[in-house]
Amino acid sequence: MAQAALDGIKVLDLSRVLAGPWCTQILADLGADVVKIERPGVGDDTRTWGPPFLKDAEGNTTNQSTYYTACNRNKRSVTIDMTTAEGQALLKRMAAQSDILVENFKTGGLARYGLDQESLRAANPRLIYCSVTGFGHDGPHATRAGYDLMIQATSGMMSITGRPDEVPGGGPLRVGVALTDLFTGVYASTAILAALEVRHRTGEGQHIDMALLDVGMAILANQASAFLNTGVAPHRQGNSHPSLAPYQDFHTQDGSMLLAIGNNGQFARFCEAAGHAEWASDPRYATNTLRVRHREVLIPDMEAVTRTRTTAAWIALLEDKAVPCGPINDIAQAFDDEQVKSRGLAVTMQRDAGDGIESIVGVASPLRLQATPPVLRHAPPALGQHTDEVLAELGMGAAQIAALRTAGVL
């Protein structure tokens, strides 16, 4: 197998659900050896978050959720009860041999087990210890549990997502995936890679304090900048853009399409193709700023025209004119797209865990490194699938492992 970017890096993953596991899956895709610690007999909460559930080789529905598989490939699953003294001792041994530890317990939650960053980094100063919490390790809300939906509401994300209150279907909406969890995972992996580079220079690890709230505020991006520099809070406006026009969905003869016109040249080329070249020279629409100011007139006029052709006809008409136009796919249609197929974005991972599930399909890593591309070493694991293997690597014999299992530690 070709060498991966993070070959030789050992990650101890004490995280659960999505933000932390998304971070460690990124590291695992880049070649790190990620050992995921789960509760004996129970595992990560998301193992039971269903339906939908995985199917076995005969097509029968199992009790293993598809959710878990989205963020746990390329990892080895080990079951250890950290509430026991023996479990804590095992985890300390593993941390002493690890480069990175990722956890998402509430502030102070691991100190009772001696697994907090101060204790583990005292024993292994090279350890990069990344904590993921809802609100960070300081401030008045530090001890609160944090969930993506709560952060989407608290950060203001829901206040700019959805249609305005005064139109049918109006009101705040969450984004269709756990956006702040996912972005926290991405930011956390970036911070960890930066800490690795610092360790190359200093020989020392460090603590990383990642908070969903911080990330939720950061990814407000231009909307946050607009408020901070004008004092005016942005509002919901459906699929239209606060600073660009036309940049939204339009009804067509057989459904809807998306136009994402970002400059005057694109607008002029659309107008000519649509048979309304006069729009481009109309003083109300001469610049993007003017189009934004007059969108209440422009958009209905455009939609009267877009309704005269099918979505496919519009795409065909505009494709060679450098006018961004596309369908509004459901997920099935997206995976059937020829470009998605060409890029190999659906990957099948074989699994031999003795539970009848022979393969799992997932989305390929988007990290396309030319010399050290992402790897597919492990399908999302069955609960505890690699416990004996990993503990043997710690130097434990079969009898010791069996005794710990009998005692309920594993």
Coordinates of C-alpha atoms in Angstrom, one line a residue:
M1 CA 0.0 0.0 0.0
A2 CA 1.3 3.5 -0.9
Q3 CA 2.6 5.6 2.0
A4 CA -0.1 7.9 3.3
A5 CA 0.5 11.5 4.6
L6 CA 0.1 10.6 8.3
D7 CA 1.6 7.1 8.3
G8 CA 3.1 6.4 11.8
I9 CA 0.9 8.8 13.6
K10 CA -1.1 7.2 16.4
V11 CA -4.5 8.7 17.5
L12 CA -6.4 7.7 20.6
D13 CA -10.1 8.6 19.9
L14 CA -12.2 9.1 23.0
S15 CA -14.9 11.1 21.1
R16 CA -18.4 10.1 20.2
V17 CA -21.3 11.1 17.9
L18 CA -20.1 13.5 15.2
A19 CA -17.8 16.4 15.7
G20 CA -14.9 14.5 17.2
P21 CA -15.3 11.4 15.1
W22 CA -15.5 13.6 11.9
C23 CA -12.1 15.0 13.0
T24 CA -10.5 11.6 13.6
Q25 CA -11.9 10.2 10.4
I26 CA -10.1 12.9 8.5
L27 CA -6.9 12.0 10.2
A28 CA -7.6 8.3 9.6
D29 CA -8.2 8.9 5.9
L30 CA -4.8 10.6 5.8
G31 CA -3.2 7.5 7.1
A32 CA -3.1 7.9 10.9
D33 CA -3.7 4.8 13.0
V34 CA -6.9 5.8 14.9
V35 CA -8.0 3.6 17.7
K36 CA -11.6 4.4 18.7
I37 CA -12.6 3.6 22.3
E38 CA -16.2 2.6 22.9
R39 CA -18.3 1.4 25.8
P40 CA -18.5 -2.3 26.2
G41 CA -21.8 -3.7 24.9
V42 CA -23.1 -0.3 24.0
G43 CA -20.6 1.6 21.8
D44 CA -20.8 5.1 20.4
D45 CA -24.4 6.5 20.7
T46 CA -24.7 6.7 17.0
R47 CA -24.5 3.0 16.5
T48 CA -28.2 2.9 17.4
W49 CA -29.3 6.1 15.8
G50 CA -31.8 4.7 13.3
P51 CA -33.5 3.9 11.1
P52 CA -32.0 3.6 8.6
F53 CA -29.9 0.6 9.5
L54 CA -27.4 -1.4 7.6
K55 CA -28.4 -4.6 5.8
D56 CA -26.6 -7.9 5.9
A57 CA -25.4 -10.0 2.9
E58 CA -28.9 -11.5 2.6
G59 CA -30.6 -8.1 2.5
N60 CA -31.9 -8.3 6.1
T61 CA -32.1 -5.2 8.2
T62 CA -29.6 -5.3 11.1
N63 CA -29.5 -3.2 14.3
Q64 CA -26.4 -1.3 13.2
S65 CA -27.2 2.3 12.0
T66 CA -26.0 3.9 8.8
Y67 CA -25.2 7.1 10.8
Y68 CA -22.2 5.5 12.6
T69 CA -20.6 4.6 9.3
A70 CA -20.6 8.2 8.1
C71 CA -17.8 9.2 10.4
N72 CA -15.9 6.1 11.6
R73 CA -14.2 4.4 8.6
N74 CA -10.5 3.7 8.7
K75 CA -10.6 3.3 12.5
R76 CA -10.1 0.3 14.8
S77 CA -12.8 -0.2 17.5
V78 CA -11.7 -1.2 21.0
T79 CA -14.1 -1.6 23.9
I80 CA -12.9 -0.4 27.3
D81 CA -14.9 0.7 30.4
M82 CA -13.1 3.8 31.5
T83 CA -15.0 3.9 34.8
T84 CA -13.0 1.0 36.0
A85 CA -9.4 1.3 37.4
E86 CA -8.2 -1.4 35.0
G87 CA -9.8 0.5 32.1
Q88 CA -8.2 3.8 33.1
A89 CA -4.8 2.1 33.4
L90 CA -5.2 0.7 29.9
L91 CA -6.1 4.1 28.4
K92 CA -3.2 5.8 30.2
R93 CA -0.8 3.2 28.6
M94 CA -2.4 3.8 25.2
A95 CA -2.1 7.6 25.6
A96 CA 1.5 7.3 26.6
Q97 CA 2.2 5.7 23.2
S98 CA -0.1 8.1 21.2
D99 CA 0.7 11.2 19.3
I100 CA -2.8 12.7 19.4
L101 CA -5.9 12.3 21.7
V102 CA -9.3 13.6 20.7
E103 CA -12.2 13.7 23.2
N104 CA -15.5 15.4 23.5
F105 CA -16.5 15.0 27.2
K106 CA -18.0 17.9 29.1
T107 CA -15.5 20.3 30.7
G108 CA -13.8 18.4 33.6
G109 CA -15.5 15.1 32.7
L110 CA -12.3 13.1 32.2
A111 CA -10.5 14.5 35.2
R112 CA -12.2 12.0 37.5
Y113 CA -10.6 9.2 35.6
G114 CA -7.2 10.7 35.4
L115 CA -7.6 11.1 31.6
D116 CA -7.6 14.9 31.5
Q117 CA -5.1 16.7 29.4
E118 CA -2.9 17.8 32.4
S119 CA -2.5 14.3 33.7
L120 CA -1.9 12.6 30.3
R121 CA 0.4 15.3 29.0
A122 CA 2.5 15.2 32.2
A123 CA 3.2 11.5 31.3
N124 CA 3.6 12.2 27.6
P125 CA 4.7 15.8 26.9
R126 CA 4.6 15.1 23.1
L127 CA 0.8 14.4 23.3
I128 CA -1.5 16.7 21.3
Y129 CA -4.7 16.6 23.3
C130 CA -7.8 18.0 21.4
S131 CA -10.9 18.7 23.4
V132 CA -14.2 19.3 21.7
T133 CA -17.0 20.8 23.7
G134 CA -20.2 22.8 23.0
F135 CA -19.0 26.1 24.6
G136 CA -15.3 25.8 25.3
H137 CA -13.4 25.4 28.6
D138 CA -14.0 28.9 30.0
G139 CA -16.9 31.4 30.2
P140 CA -20.3 31.2 31.9
H141 CA -21.6 28.4 29.7
A142 CA -18.5 26.2 29.8
T143 CA -20.2 23.4 31.7
R144 CA -23.2 23.2 29.4
A145 CA -23.6 20.2 27.0
G146 CA -23.5 21.3 23.4
Y147 CA -25.5 19.9 20.5
D148 CA -25.4 21.0 16.9
L149 CA -29.1 22.0 16.8
M150 CA -28.6 24.1 19.9
I151 CA -25.6 25.8 18.4
Q152 CA -27.3 26.5 15.1
A153 CA -30.0 28.3 17.1
T154 CA -27.7 30.1 19.5
S155 CA -25.1 31.2 16.9
G156 CA -27.8 32.9 14.7
M157 CA -27.4 30.3 11.9
M158 CA -31.1 29.5 12.0
S159 CA -32.0 33.2 11.9
I160 CA -30.5 33.3 8.3
T161 CA -31.7 29.9 7.1
G162 CA -35.1 29.5 5.6
R163 CA -37.7 31.8 4.1
P164 CA -38.9 35.1 5.7
D165 CA -41.6 34.9 8.3
E166 CA -44.1 36.7 6.0
V167 CA -44.1 34.1 3.2
P168 CA -45.6 30.6 3.2
G169 CA -43.3 28.2 4.9
G170 CA -41.4 31.0 6.6
G171 CA -39.5 30.6 9.8
P172 CA -36.1 29.6 11.1
L173 CA -34.7 26.3 9.9
R174 CA -31.7 24.2 10.7
V175 CA -29.3 23.2 8.0
G176 CA -30.0 19.7 6.6
V177 CA -26.9 18.2 8.1
A178 CA -25.2 18.9 11.5
L179 CA -23.2 21.8 10.0
T180 CA -21.5 23.0 13.2
D181 CA -20.5 19.5 14.2
L182 CA -19.0 18.8 10.8
F183 CA -17.1 22.2 10.6
T184 CA -15.8 21.7 14.2
G185 CA -14.4 18.4 13.1
V186 CA -12.7 20.0 10.1
Y187 CA -11.3 22.9 12.2
A188 CA -10.1 20.5 14.8
S189 CA -8.2 18.4 12.3
T190 CA -6.6 21.6 11.0
A191 CA -5.6 22.6 14.5
I192 CA -4.2 19.2 15.2
L193 CA -2.1 19.3 12.0
A194 CA -0.8 22.7 13.0
A195 CA 0.1 21.4 16.4
L196 CA 2.0 18.5 14.8
E197 CA 4.1 21.0 12.9
V198 CA 4.8 23.0 16.1
R199 CA 5.9 19.7 17.7
H200 CA 8.3 19.1 14.9
R201 CA 10.0 22.4 16.0
T202 CA 9.7 22.2 19.7
G203 CA 9.2 18.5 20.6
E204 CA 6.2 19.5 22.7
G205 CA 2.5 18.7 22.3
Q206 CA -0.2 21.1 23.4
H207 CA -3.9 21.3 24.4
I208 CA -6.5 22.3 21.8
D209 CA -9.8 23.8 23.0
M210 CA -12.4 23.4 20.2
A211 CA -15.9 24.8 20.8
L212 CA -18.9 24.3 18.6
L213 CA -20.1 27.8 19.5
D214 CA -16.8 29.3 18.4
V215 CA -17.1 27.4 15.1
G216 CA -20.8 28.2 14.6
M217 CA -20.0 31.9 15.0
A218 CA -17.0 31.7 12.6
I219 CA -18.8 30.0 9.8
L220 CA -21.4 32.9 9.7
A221 CA -18.7 34.3 7.5
N222 CA -20.0 37.2 5.4
Q223 CA -23.2 37.4 7.3
A224 CA -21.3 38.0 10.6
S225 CA -19.0 40.5 8.9
A226 CA -22.1 42.4 7.6
F227 CA -23.5 42.7 11.1
L228 CA -20.3 43.6 12.8
N229 CA -19.6 46.4 10.4
T230 CA -23.1 47.8 9.9
G231 CA -24.9 46.9 13.1
V232 CA -27.8 45.5 11.1
A233 CA -28.6 41.8 11.7
P234 CA -29.1 39.9 8.5
H235 CA -32.5 38.1 7.9
R236 CA -33.8 35.0 6.2
Q237 CA -34.3 35.3 2.5
G238 CA -34.8 31.8 1.3
N239 CA -32.5 30.7 -1.5
S240 CA -31.5 34.3 -2.6
H241 CA -28.2 35.9 -1.7
P242 CA -27.9 39.0 0.4
S243 CA -25.2 40.5 -1.8
L244 CA -25.7 38.9 -5.2
A245 CA -28.5 38.9 -7.8
P246 CA -29.6 36.9 -9.6
Y247 CA -28.2 34.1 -7.4
Q248 CA -31.0 31.7 -6.4
D249 CA -33.5 29.1 -7.5
F250 CA -35.9 29.7 -10.4
H251 CA -39.0 27.8 -11.5
T252 CA -38.8 26.0 -14.8
Q253 CA -41.3 24.3 -17.1
D254 CA -40.8 21.0 -15.2
G255 CA -39.4 21.9 -11.8
S256 CA -36.6 24.2 -10.6
M257 CA -33.0 25.1 -11.4
L258 CA -30.3 27.2 -9.8
L259 CA -28.7 30.3 -11.3
A260 CA -25.6 31.5 -9.6
I261 CA -24.7 34.7 -11.5
G262 CA -21.7 36.4 -9.8
N263 CA -20.6 39.1 -12.3
N264 CA -21.9 41.4 -15.0
G265 CA -20.5 39.3 -17.9
Q266 CA -22.4 36.2 -16.7
F267 CA -25.6 38.3 -16.4
A268 CA -25.2 39.7 -19.9
R269 CA -24.6 36.3 -21.4
F270 CA -27.7 34.9 -19.7
C271 CA -29.8 37.8 -20.9
E272 CA -28.7 37.3 -24.5
A273 CA -29.3 33.5 -24.3
A274 CA -32.7 34.0 -22.8
G275 CA -33.8 36.4 -25.5
H276 CA -33.7 39.5 -23.3
A277 CA -30.4 41.2 -24.1
E278 CA -32.1 44.5 -23.1
W279 CA -31.9 43.6 -19.5
A280 CA -28.1 43.8 -19.5
S281 CA -28.3 47.4 -20.7
D282 CA -31.2 48.4 -18.4
P283 CA -29.8 51.1 -16.0
R284 CA -31.5 49.3 -13.1
Y285 CA -29.4 46.2 -13.7
A286 CA -26.1 47.5 -15.0
T287 CA -24.2 46.3 -11.9
N288 CA -24.6 43.7 -9.3
T289 CA -25.4 46.3 -6.6
L290 CA -28.1 47.7 -8.8
R291 CA -29.5 44.2 -9.5
V292 CA -29.6 43.6 -5.8
R293 CA -31.5 46.9 -5.2
H294 CA -34.0 46.1 -7.9
R295 CA -34.4 42.4 -7.4
E296 CA -38.1 42.7 -6.7
V297 CA -38.6 43.7 -10.3
L298 CA -35.8 41.6 -12.0
I299 CA -36.5 38.2 -10.4
P300 CA -40.2 38.0 -11.4
D301 CA -39.4 39.0 -15.0
M302 CA -36.6 36.4 -15.1
E303 CA -38.9 33.7 -13.7
A304 CA -41.5 34.4 -16.3
V305 CA -38.9 33.4 -18.9
T306 CA -37.3 30.5 -17.0
R307 CA -40.7 28.9 -16.8
T308 CA -40.8 28.5 -20.6
R309 CA -38.1 25.8 -20.8
T310 CA -37.3 22.6 -18.9
T311 CA -34.4 22.5 -16.4
A312 CA -32.4 20.3 -18.8
A313 CA -33.0 22.7 -21.7
W314 CA -31.8 25.6 -19.6
I315 CA -28.7 23.7 -18.6
A316 CA -28.0 22.7 -22.2
L317 CA -28.5 26.3 -23.4
L318 CA -26.2 27.9 -20.8
E319 CA -23.5 25.3 -20.4
D320 CA -21.2 26.6 -23.1
K321 CA -21.8 30.2 -22.2
A322 CA -20.1 30.2 -18.8
V323 CA -23.3 31.0 -17.0
P324 CA -23.5 28.9 -13.7
C325 CA -26.7 26.9 -14.0
G326 CA -27.6 23.6 -12.6
P327 CA -30.3 21.2 -11.3
I328 CA -31.5 21.1 -7.7
N329 CA -30.9 17.4 -7.1
D330 CA -32.0 15.1 -4.4
I331 CA -29.3 12.9 -3.0
A332 CA -30.1 10.0 -5.2
Q333 CA -29.9 12.2 -8.3
A334 CA -26.6 13.7 -7.0
F335 CA -25.0 10.3 -6.7
D336 CA -26.2 9.5 -10.2
D337 CA -24.5 12.6 -11.6
E338 CA -21.8 11.7 -14.2
Q339 CA -19.3 14.0 -12.6
V340 CA -19.9 12.4 -9.2
K341 CA -19.4 9.0 -10.7
S342 CA -16.3 10.1 -12.6
R343 CA -14.7 11.4 -9.4
G344 CA -15.4 8.1 -7.6
L345 CA -17.3 9.8 -4.7
A346 CA -19.1 6.6 -3.7
V347 CA -16.8 4.0 -2.3
T348 CA -17.5 0.4 -1.3
M349 CA -15.5 -0.9 1.7
Q350 CA -15.3 -4.6 2.4
R351 CA -15.8 -5.7 6.0
D352 CA -15.0 -9.0 7.7
A353 CA -16.3 -8.6 11.2
G354 CA -18.3 -11.8 11.6
D355 CA -21.6 -10.0 11.8
G356 CA -22.9 -10.8 8.3
I357 CA -22.3 -7.3 7.0
E358 CA -19.9 -7.8 4.1
S359 CA -19.6 -4.3 2.8
I360 CA -20.5 -0.7 3.6
V361 CA -20.7 2.1 1.1
G362 CA -19.5 5.6 2.0
V363 CA -18.4 8.9 0.5
A364 CA -14.8 9.2 -0.6
S365 CA -12.5 11.7 1.1
P366 CA -12.4 15.0 -0.7
L367 CA -8.7 15.4 0.2
R368 CA -7.0 14.7 -3.1
L369 CA -3.2 14.8 -2.3
Q370 CA -1.3 13.8 -5.4
A371 CA 1.7 12.1 -3.8
T372 CA 0.1 10.8 -0.6
P373 CA -3.6 10.3 -1.3
P374 CA -6.1 9.2 1.3
V375 CA -6.3 5.5 2.1
L376 CA -9.1 3.0 2.7
R377 CA -7.7 0.6 5.2
H378 CA -10.7 -0.3 7.3
A379 CA -14.5 -0.3 6.8
P380 CA -16.4 1.3 9.7
P381 CA -15.8 -1.3 12.4
A382 CA -18.1 -3.5 14.4
L383 CA -18.2 -2.8 18.1
G384 CA -15.0 -4.0 19.7
Q385 CA -13.8 -5.6 16.5
H386 CA -10.1 -4.8 17.1
T387 CA -9.9 -5.0 20.9
D388 CA -7.7 -8.1 21.1
E389 CA -5.5 -6.9 18.2
V390 CA -4.8 -3.5 19.8
L391 CA -4.3 -4.9 23.3
A392 CA -1.9 -7.4 22.0
E393 CA 0.1 -4.6 20.4
L394 CA 0.3 -3.1 24.0
G395 CA 2.1 -6.3 25.0
M396 CA -0.9 -8.1 26.7
G397 CA -1.3 -11.9 26.4
A398 CA -4.4 -13.7 25.5
A399 CA -5.0 -14.8 29.1
Q400 CA -4.8 -11.2 30.4
I401 CA -7.2 -10.0 27.7
A402 CA -9.6 -12.8 28.6
A403 CA -9.5 -12.0 32.3
L404 CA -10.3 -8.3 31.6
R405 CA -13.2 -9.4 29.4
T406 CA -14.5 -11.7 32.1
A407 CA -14.2 -8.8 34.6
G408 CA -16.3 -6.5 32.3
V409 CA -13.5 -4.1 31.6
L410 CA -13.6 -4.9 27.9

